[in-house]
Structures are given as structure tokens and as C-alpha cells.
Amino acid sequence: MRYVAAAMLVSMAGNEVSAANIKKVLDSVGVEADKEKIALVVKSLKGKNVNDLVIEGQARLGSVPSGGAAITAPVVVSAGAVEPAAVVEKKEEKKEEPEDESDDDMGFGLFD
């Protein structure tokens, strides 16, 4: 995935997607580059426009179901399994933890 991301960054910068450019991006962030994987990405993207591939992928992704199917099954609840309302209310109560404002920003302010 990092190789594809690097190739997309190279393409977005307006440069040719090549092994050297991908390696340059990966080296800049301290990632060790595998020459075989870079070669596979370059070979797969040769002659293709990355922007067109992203648009095509989004169209395909739109047809993929993104949720689990609702499975309905008969549910049998015995009378003893129902909890009284008082017990349910006690479970919902949360213990409030004291806030330490000094640790909120870990010593770094947003505009310091």
C-alpha cells in the first residue's frame, strides 16, 4: 500500500511514476523500499493515468455493499431474563473522572 501511495504522490506532483521517484518519496519519510514491489507498481501503472484509476475505483466502490445484511431470527426471552428498570439505570451511570487540564495538551499549545 505504501508503494501505491508513493506512486500517487509522485503523480499528484506532476512527475512521472518511476521506480526512482517512488524510491525518493519513500526514502524521504524513512521507509525502506523493496525494489521488486516498486517494479510491480510501476509496471501496473505504466501507460495509465492515476487520476482516472482513482475515479474508476470510486465508481466500483460505490457498487460494493458496505454493511452487514440484517439477519432476523425469532428471539425467545424468558420472563426471568428481563432486568428491572432500576438495574438498567445503574448500569448506565458513569463515574466521572477528574480532568487534568495540565495534561490535555501534553505541554504543547496549539498557538505556542
mmCIF file of N, CA and C in Angstrom:
data_model
loop_
_atom_site.group_PDB
_atom_site.id
_atom_site.type_symbol
_atom_site.label_atom_id
_atom_site.label_comp_id
_atom_site.label_asym_id
_atom_site.label_seq_id
_atom_site.Cartn_x
_atom_site.Cartn_y
_atom_site.Cartn_z
ATOM 1 N N MET A 1 0.814 -1.183 0.000
ATOM 2 C CA MET A 1 0.000 0.000 0.000
ATOM 3 C C MET A 1 0.867 1.260 0.000
ATOM 4 N N ARG A 2 1.978 1.198 0.704
ATOM 5 C CA ARG A 2 2.848 2.384 0.761
ATOM 6 C C ARG A 2 3.432 2.696 -0.606
ATOM 7 N N TYR A 3 3.626 1.682 -1.422
ATOM 8 C CA TYR A 3 4.201 1.894 -2.746
ATOM 9 C C TYR A 3 3.182 2.567 -3.671
ATOM 10 N N VAL A 4 1.924 2.141 -3.540
ATOM 11 C CA VAL A 4 0.859 2.759 -4.339
ATOM 12 C C VAL A 4 0.657 4.200 -3.888
ATOM 13 N N ALA A 5 0.682 4.432 -2.571
ATOM 14 C CA ALA A 5 0.526 5.791 -2.052
ATOM 15 C C ALA A 5 1.665 6.684 -2.538
ATOM 16 N N ALA A 6 2.871 6.164 -2.532
ATOM 17 C CA ALA A 6 4.018 6.935 -3.010
ATOM 18 C C ALA A 6 3.866 7.239 -4.503
ATOM 19 N N ALA A 7 3.384 6.263 -5.267
ATOM 20 C CA ALA A 7 3.170 6.479 -6.700
ATOM 21 C C ALA A 7 2.110 7.550 -6.927
ATOM 22 N N MET A 8 1.070 7.554 -6.096
ATOM 23 C CA MET A 8 0.025 8.569 -6.232
ATOM 24 C C MET A 8 0.575 9.956 -5.897
ATOM 25 N N LEU A 9 1.418 10.033 -4.883
ATOM 26 C CA LEU A 9 2.032 11.314 -4.539
ATOM 27 C C LEU A 9 2.912 11.831 -5.674
ATOM 28 N N VAL A 10 3.665 10.927 -6.279
ATOM 29 C CA VAL A 10 4.518 11.306 -7.412
ATOM 30 C C VAL A 10 3.657 11.832 -8.554
ATOM 31 N N SER A 11 2.572 11.128 -8.828
ATOM 32 C CA SER A 11 1.679 11.531 -9.909
ATOM 33 C C SER A 11 1.010 12.866 -9.617
ATOM 34 N N MET A 12 0.570 13.061 -8.363
ATOM 35 C CA MET A 12 -0.087 14.309 -7.991
ATOM 36 C C MET A 12 0.868 15.494 -8.084
ATOM 37 N N ALA A 13 2.160 15.225 -7.894
ATOM 38 C CA ALA A 13 3.166 16.287 -8.012
ATOM 39 C C ALA A 13 3.464 16.623 -9.468
ATOM 40 N N GLY A 14 2.899 15.839 -10.378
ATOM 41 C CA GLY A 14 3.098 16.100 -11.799
ATOM 42 C C GLY A 14 4.322 15.424 -12.374
ATOM 43 N N ASN A 15 4.912 14.513 -11.617
ATOM 44 C CA ASN A 15 6.104 13.802 -12.092
ATOM 45 C C ASN A 15 5.721 12.446 -12.657
ATOM 46 N N GLU A 16 6.645 11.876 -13.406
ATOM 47 C CA GLU A 16 6.442 10.548 -13.985
ATOM 48 C C GLU A 16 6.542 9.499 -12.876
ATOM 49 N N VAL A 17 5.619 8.528 -12.907
ATOM 50 C CA VAL A 17 5.662 7.441 -11.931
ATOM 51 C C VAL A 17 6.764 6.482 -12.359
ATOM 52 N N SER A 18 7.908 6.586 -11.676
ATOM 53 C CA SER A 18 9.048 5.728 -11.991
ATOM 54 C C SER A 18 9.589 5.155 -10.692
ATOM 55 N N ALA A 19 10.407 4.136 -10.823
ATOM 56 C CA ALA A 19 10.989 3.497 -9.643
ATOM 57 C C ALA A 19 11.831 4.499 -8.846
ATOM 58 N N ALA A 20 12.563 5.330 -9.535
ATOM 59 C CA ALA A 20 13.419 6.307 -8.856
ATOM 60 C C ALA A 20 12.587 7.326 -8.083
ATOM 61 N N ASN A 21 11.499 7.793 -8.669
ATOM 62 C CA ASN A 21 10.656 8.782 -7.993
ATOM 63 C C ASN A 21 9.929 8.181 -6.788
ATOM 64 N N ILE A 22 9.463 6.946 -6.925
ATOM 65 C CA ILE A 22 8.799 6.279 -5.803
ATOM 66 C C ILE A 22 9.795 6.056 -4.678
ATOM 67 N N LYS A 23 11.001 5.615 -5.034
ATOM 68 C CA LYS A 23 12.031 5.385 -4.025
ATOM 69 C C LYS A 23 12.395 6.689 -3.324
ATOM 70 N N LYS A 24 12.429 7.772 -4.069
ATOM 71 C CA LYS A 24 12.749 9.078 -3.497
ATOM 72 C C LYS A 24 11.708 9.490 -2.457
ATOM 73 N N VAL A 25 10.427 9.267 -2.760
ATOM 74 C CA VAL A 25 9.351 9.599 -1.817
ATOM 75 C C VAL A 25 9.462 8.736 -0.565
ATOM 76 N N LEU A 26 9.664 7.438 -0.744
ATOM 77 C CA LEU A 26 9.753 6.536 0.402
ATOM 78 C C LEU A 26 10.981 6.835 1.259
ATOM 79 N N ASP A 27 12.089 7.144 0.615
ATOM 80 C CA ASP A 27 13.306 7.485 1.359
ATOM 81 C C ASP A 27 13.126 8.771 2.168
ATOM 82 N N SER A 28 12.337 9.697 1.643
ATOM 83 C CA SER A 28 12.147 10.977 2.327
ATOM 84 C C SER A 28 11.409 10.832 3.655
ATOM 85 N N VAL A 29 10.661 9.747 3.814
ATOM 86 C CA VAL A 29 9.945 9.518 5.068
ATOM 87 C C VAL A 29 10.542 8.375 5.873
ATOM 88 N N GLY A 30 11.707 7.903 5.446
ATOM 89 C CA GLY A 30 12.419 6.882 6.203
ATOM 90 C C GLY A 30 11.896 5.468 6.038
ATOM 91 N N VAL A 31 11.256 5.178 4.911
ATOM 92 C CA VAL A 31 10.738 3.837 4.655
ATOM 93 C C VAL A 31 11.700 3.105 3.736
ATOM 94 N N GLU A 32 12.044 1.880 4.119
ATOM 95 C CA GLU A 32 12.912 1.069 3.273
ATOM 96 C C GLU A 32 12.123 0.593 2.067
ATOM 97 N N ALA A 33 12.673 0.753 0.896
ATOM 98 C CA ALA A 33 11.966 0.427 -0.335
ATOM 99 C C ALA A 33 12.409 -0.927 -0.877
ATOM 100 N N ASP A 34 11.428 -1.760 -1.226
ATOM 101 C CA ASP A 34 11.682 -3.059 -1.844
ATOM 102 C C ASP A 34 11.603 -2.874 -3.360
ATOM 103 N N LYS A 35 12.714 -3.145 -4.037
ATOM 104 C CA LYS A 35 12.792 -2.898 -5.484
ATOM 105 C C LYS A 35 11.768 -3.696 -6.268
ATOM 106 N N GLU A 36 11.487 -4.924 -5.827
ATOM 107 C CA GLU A 36 10.525 -5.770 -6.542
ATOM 108 C C GLU A 36 9.110 -5.198 -6.458
ATOM 109 N N LYS A 37 8.739 -4.717 -5.289
ATOM 110 C CA LYS A 37 7.399 -4.150 -5.125
ATOM 111 C C LYS A 37 7.263 -2.839 -5.887
ATOM 112 N N ILE A 38 8.316 -2.047 -5.887
ATOM 113 C CA ILE A 38 8.291 -0.805 -6.666
ATOM 114 C C ILE A 38 8.138 -1.129 -8.144
ATOM 115 N N ALA A 39 8.877 -2.118 -8.612
ATOM 116 C CA ALA A 39 8.803 -2.505 -10.024
ATOM 117 C C ALA A 39 7.400 -2.984 -10.386
ATOM 118 N N LEU A 40 6.753 -3.705 -9.472
ATOM 119 C CA LEU A 40 5.395 -4.195 -9.720
ATOM 120 C C LEU A 40 4.411 -3.027 -9.840
ATOM 121 N N VAL A 41 4.542 -2.038 -8.971
ATOM 122 C CA VAL A 41 3.657 -0.870 -9.019
ATOM 123 C C VAL A 41 3.895 -0.082 -10.306
ATOM 124 N N VAL A 42 5.156 0.130 -10.659
ATOM 125 C CA VAL A 42 5.476 0.879 -11.881
ATOM 126 C C VAL A 42 4.939 0.140 -13.098
ATOM 127 N N LYS A 43 5.096 -1.173 -13.118
ATOM 128 C CA LYS A 43 4.616 -1.975 -14.247
ATOM 129 C C LYS A 43 3.088 -1.897 -14.343
ATOM 130 N N SER A 44 2.404 -1.956 -13.185
ATOM 131 C CA SER A 44 0.944 -1.920 -13.177
ATOM 132 C C SER A 44 0.399 -0.560 -13.604
ATOM 133 N N LEU A 45 1.133 0.514 -13.311
ATOM 134 C CA LEU A 45 0.656 1.851 -13.635
ATOM 135 C C LEU A 45 1.170 2.391 -14.963
ATOM 136 N N LYS A 46 2.015 1.617 -15.643
ATOM 137 C CA LYS A 46 2.615 2.075 -16.899
ATOM 138 C C LYS A 46 1.527 2.363 -17.942
ATOM 139 N N GLY A 47 1.557 3.585 -18.460
ATOM 140 C CA GLY A 47 0.613 3.972 -19.504
ATOM 141 C C GLY A 47 -0.770 4.328 -18.984
ATOM 142 N N LYS A 48 -0.924 4.426 -17.663
ATOM 143 C CA LYS A 48 -2.234 4.732 -17.080
ATOM 144 C C LYS A 48 -2.170 6.051 -16.339
ATOM 145 N N ASN A 49 -3.296 6.733 -16.308
ATOM 146 C CA ASN A 49 -3.418 7.982 -15.574
ATOM 147 C C ASN A 49 -3.945 7.655 -14.180
ATOM 148 N N VAL A 50 -3.213 8.045 -13.144
ATOM 149 C CA VAL A 50 -3.584 7.711 -11.772
ATOM 150 C C VAL A 50 -4.933 8.326 -11.406
ATOM 151 N N ASN A 51 -5.196 9.542 -11.856
ATOM 152 C CA ASN A 51 -6.479 10.180 -11.563
ATOM 153 C C ASN A 51 -7.642 9.397 -12.150
ATOM 154 N N ASP A 52 -7.479 8.892 -13.367
ATOM 155 C CA ASP A 52 -8.524 8.075 -13.990
ATOM 156 C C ASP A 52 -8.737 6.783 -13.209
ATOM 157 N N LEU A 53 -7.651 6.192 -12.702
ATOM 158 C CA LEU A 53 -7.768 4.972 -11.914
ATOM 159 C C LEU A 53 -8.521 5.211 -10.603
ATOM 160 N N VAL A 54 -8.283 6.356 -9.984
ATOM 161 C CA VAL A 54 -8.984 6.690 -8.743
ATOM 162 C C VAL A 54 -10.474 6.857 -9.014
ATOM 163 N N ILE A 55 -10.817 7.563 -10.085
ATOM 164 C CA ILE A 55 -12.225 7.764 -10.435
ATOM 165 C C ILE A 55 -12.892 6.431 -10.741
ATOM 166 N N GLU A 56 -12.210 5.580 -11.478
ATOM 167 C CA GLU A 56 -12.741 4.249 -11.799
ATOM 168 C C GLU A 56 -12.937 3.425 -10.532
ATOM 169 N N GLY A 57 -11.977 3.510 -9.625
ATOM 170 C CA GLY A 57 -12.083 2.770 -8.361
ATOM 171 C C GLY A 57 -13.236 3.252 -7.505
ATOM 172 N N GLN A 58 -13.470 4.562 -7.490
ATOM 173 C CA GLN A 58 -14.595 5.097 -6.724
ATOM 174 C C GLN A 58 -15.920 4.604 -7.292
ATOM 175 N N ALA A 59 -16.006 4.510 -8.611
ATOM 176 C CA ALA A 59 -17.237 4.018 -9.235
ATOM 177 C C ALA A 59 -17.466 2.559 -8.863
ATOM 178 N N ARG A 60 -16.406 1.781 -8.860
ATOM 179 C CA ARG A 60 -16.539 0.372 -8.484
ATOM 180 C C ARG A 60 -16.874 0.226 -7.005
ATOM 181 N N LEU A 61 -16.285 1.064 -6.190
ATOM 182 C CA LEU A 61 -16.513 1.001 -4.758
ATOM 183 C C LEU A 61 -17.959 1.340 -4.422
ATOM 184 N N GLY A 62 -18.579 2.167 -5.223
ATOM 185 C CA GLY A 62 -19.966 2.535 -4.999
ATOM 186 C C GLY A 62 -20.920 1.374 -5.137
ATOM 187 N N SER A 63 -20.540 0.342 -5.877
ATOM 188 C CA SER A 63 -21.418 -0.808 -6.070
ATOM 189 C C SER A 63 -21.189 -1.912 -5.049
ATOM 190 N N VAL A 64 -20.234 -1.723 -4.161
ATOM 191 C CA VAL A 64 -19.941 -2.720 -3.140
ATOM 192 C C VAL A 64 -20.832 -2.471 -1.928
ATOM 193 N N PRO A 65 -21.516 -3.509 -1.446
ATOM 194 C CA PRO A 65 -22.328 -3.313 -0.247
ATOM 195 C C PRO A 65 -21.424 -2.975 0.939
ATOM 196 N N SER A 66 -21.828 -2.012 1.733
ATOM 197 C CA SER A 66 -20.960 -1.548 2.802
ATOM 198 C C SER A 66 -21.486 -1.851 4.189
ATOM 199 N N GLY A 67 -22.443 -2.688 4.294
ATOM 200 C CA GLY A 67 -22.976 -3.022 5.623
ATOM 201 C C GLY A 67 -23.332 -4.486 5.677
ATOM 202 N N GLY A 68 -23.445 -4.976 6.846
ATOM 203 C CA GLY A 68 -23.851 -6.363 7.009
ATOM 204 C C GLY A 68 -25.340 -6.490 6.747
ATOM 205 N N ALA A 69 -25.728 -7.615 6.243
ATOM 206 C CA ALA A 69 -27.137 -7.861 5.993
ATOM 207 C C ALA A 69 -27.851 -8.033 7.327
ATOM 208 N N ALA A 70 -29.031 -7.505 7.406
ATOM 209 C CA ALA A 70 -29.808 -7.628 8.636
ATOM 210 C C ALA A 70 -30.383 -9.034 8.683
ATOM 211 N N ILE A 71 -29.948 -9.777 9.650
ATOM 212 C CA ILE A 71 -30.430 -11.152 9.813
ATOM 213 C C ILE A 71 -31.447 -11.141 10.934
ATOM 214 N N THR A 72 -32.642 -11.579 10.609
ATOM 215 C CA THR A 72 -33.674 -11.618 11.631
ATOM 216 C C THR A 72 -33.936 -13.060 12.000
ATOM 217 N N ALA A 73 -33.998 -13.297 13.276
ATOM 218 C CA ALA A 73 -34.291 -14.624 13.786
ATOM 219 C C ALA A 73 -35.248 -14.454 14.948
ATOM 220 N N PRO A 74 -36.100 -15.416 15.149
ATOM 221 C CA PRO A 74 -37.010 -15.306 16.278
ATOM 222 C C PRO A 74 -36.226 -15.306 17.588
ATOM 223 N N VAL A 75 -36.598 -14.410 18.477
ATOM 224 C CA VAL A 75 -35.923 -14.291 19.755
ATOM 225 C C VAL A 75 -36.903 -14.674 20.849
ATOM 226 N N VAL A 76 -36.473 -15.591 21.676
ATOM 227 C CA VAL A 76 -37.306 -16.024 22.793
ATOM 228 C C VAL A 76 -36.653 -15.515 24.064
ATOM 229 N N VAL A 77 -37.401 -14.748 24.826
ATOM 230 C CA VAL A 77 -36.894 -14.204 26.078
ATOM 231 C C VAL A 77 -37.748 -14.758 27.202
ATOM 232 N N SER A 78 -37.083 -15.389 28.140
ATOM 233 C CA SER A 78 -37.836 -15.909 29.279
ATOM 234 C C SER A 78 -38.136 -14.765 30.234
ATOM 235 N N ALA A 79 -39.132 -14.920 31.036
ATOM 236 C CA ALA A 79 -39.543 -13.859 31.957
ATOM 237 C C ALA A 79 -38.452 -13.531 32.961
ATOM 238 N N GLY A 80 -37.631 -14.482 33.338
ATOM 239 C CA GLY A 80 -36.573 -14.248 34.311
ATOM 240 C C GLY A 80 -35.401 -13.479 33.719
ATOM 241 N N ALA A 81 -35.301 -13.387 32.424
ATOM 242 C CA ALA A 81 -34.166 -12.732 31.792
ATOM 243 C C ALA A 81 -34.333 -11.221 31.699
ATOM 244 N N VAL A 82 -35.527 -10.717 31.940
ATOM 245 C CA VAL A 82 -35.766 -9.287 31.837
ATOM 246 C C VAL A 82 -35.280 -8.621 33.122
ATOM 247 N N GLU A 83 -34.434 -7.596 32.977
ATOM 248 C CA GLU A 83 -33.881 -6.906 34.136
ATOM 249 C C GLU A 83 -34.831 -5.809 34.577
ATOM 250 N N PRO A 84 -34.936 -5.575 35.862
ATOM 251 C CA PRO A 84 -35.753 -4.462 36.331
ATOM 252 C C PRO A 84 -35.163 -3.135 35.879
ATOM 253 N N ALA A 85 -35.992 -2.118 35.776
ATOM 254 C CA ALA A 85 -35.557 -0.807 35.294
ATOM 255 C C ALA A 85 -34.494 -0.199 36.189
ATOM 256 N N ALA A 86 -34.539 -0.438 37.484
ATOM 257 C CA ALA A 86 -33.557 0.129 38.409
ATOM 258 C C ALA A 86 -32.165 -0.410 38.127
ATOM 259 N N VAL A 87 -32.067 -1.677 37.794
ATOM 260 C CA VAL A 87 -30.769 -2.276 37.497
ATOM 261 C C VAL A 87 -30.213 -1.697 36.210
ATOM 262 N N VAL A 88 -31.042 -1.501 35.214
ATOM 263 C CA VAL A 88 -30.612 -0.944 33.938
ATOM 264 C C VAL A 88 -30.099 0.480 34.140
ATOM 265 N N GLU A 89 -30.783 1.272 34.959
ATOM 266 C CA GLU A 89 -30.359 2.643 35.191
ATOM 267 C C GLU A 89 -29.001 2.701 35.875
ATOM 268 N N LYS A 90 -28.739 1.785 36.793
ATOM 269 C CA LYS A 90 -27.463 1.771 37.494
ATOM 270 C C LYS A 90 -26.320 1.467 36.529
ATOM 271 N N LYS A 91 -26.558 0.616 35.566
ATOM 272 C CA LYS A 91 -25.516 0.269 34.600
ATOM 273 C C LYS A 91 -25.177 1.455 33.708
ATOM 274 N N GLU A 92 -26.155 2.304 33.434
ATOM 275 C CA GLU A 92 -25.947 3.421 32.542
ATOM 276 C C GLU A 92 -25.163 4.550 33.190
ATOM 277 N N GLU A 93 -25.140 4.600 34.524
ATOM 278 C CA GLU A 93 -24.413 5.663 35.209
ATOM 279 C C GLU A 93 -22.926 5.494 34.988
ATOM 280 N N LYS A 94 -22.256 6.605 34.736
ATOM 281 C CA LYS A 94 -20.812 6.577 34.538
ATOM 282 C C LYS A 94 -20.146 7.268 35.707
ATOM 283 N N LYS A 95 -18.983 6.813 36.022
ATOM 284 C CA LYS A 95 -18.180 7.515 37.007
ATOM 285 C C LYS A 95 -17.417 8.594 36.273
ATOM 286 N N GLU A 96 -17.588 9.815 36.709
ATOM 287 C CA GLU A 96 -16.881 10.906 36.061
ATOM 288 C C GLU A 96 -15.455 10.963 36.589
ATOM 289 N N GLU A 97 -14.533 11.004 35.668
ATOM 290 C CA GLU A 97 -13.132 11.062 36.042
ATOM 291 C C GLU A 97 -12.701 12.519 36.136
ATOM 292 N N PRO A 98 -11.887 12.842 37.115
ATOM 293 C CA PRO A 98 -11.422 14.224 37.213
ATOM 294 C C PRO A 98 -10.544 14.567 36.011
ATOM 295 N N GLU A 99 -10.705 15.793 35.563
ATOM 296 C CA GLU A 99 -9.931 16.228 34.406
ATOM 297 C C GLU A 99 -8.640 16.886 34.847
ATOM 298 N N ASP A 100 -7.560 16.487 34.217
ATOM 299 C CA ASP A 100 -6.279 17.136 34.446
ATOM 300 C C ASP A 100 -6.015 18.037 33.261
ATOM 301 N N GLU A 101 -6.259 19.311 33.451
ATOM 302 C CA GLU A 101 -6.080 20.242 32.345
ATOM 303 C C GLU A 101 -4.619 20.405 31.964
ATOM 304 N N SER A 102 -3.728 20.123 32.899
ATOM 305 C CA SER A 102 -2.310 20.291 32.599
ATOM 306 C C SER A 102 -1.808 19.244 31.611
ATOM 307 N N ASP A 103 -2.474 18.093 31.527
ATOM 308 C CA ASP A 103 -2.041 17.033 30.621
ATOM 309 C C ASP A 103 -2.801 17.040 29.302
ATOM 310 N N ASP A 104 -3.785 17.924 29.159
ATOM 311 C CA ASP A 104 -4.600 17.904 27.952
ATOM 312 C C ASP A 104 -3.791 18.139 26.698
ATOM 313 N N ASP A 105 -2.863 19.079 26.738
ATOM 314 C CA ASP A 105 -2.106 19.397 25.541
ATOM 315 C C ASP A 105 -0.708 18.813 25.583
ATOM 316 N N MET A 106 -0.397 18.016 26.586
ATOM 317 C CA MET A 106 0.903 17.349 26.746
ATOM 318 C C MET A 106 2.058 18.341 26.634
ATOM 319 N N GLY A 107 1.842 19.549 27.112
ATOM 320 C CA GLY A 107 2.923 20.513 27.115
ATOM 321 C C GLY A 107 3.049 21.329 25.852
ATOM 322 N N PHE A 108 2.201 21.062 24.872
ATOM 323 C CA PHE A 108 2.256 21.790 23.606
ATOM 324 C C PHE A 108 0.952 22.532 23.414
ATOM 325 N N GLY A 109 1.024 23.816 23.215
ATOM 326 C CA GLY A 109 -0.158 24.601 22.939
ATOM 327 C C GLY A 109 -0.355 24.699 21.439
ATOM 328 N N LEU A 110 -1.578 24.900 21.052
ATOM 329 C CA LEU A 110 -1.887 24.981 19.626
ATOM 330 C C LEU A 110 -1.223 26.184 18.965
ATOM 331 N N PHE A 111 -1.156 27.300 19.696
ATOM 332 C CA PHE A 111 -0.595 28.510 19.100
ATOM 333 C C PHE A 111 0.670 28.962 19.789
ATOM 334 N N ASP A 112 1.355 28.074 20.501
ATOM 335 C CA ASP A 112 2.614 28.426 21.173
ATOM 336 C C ASP A 112 3.751 28.538 20.200
#
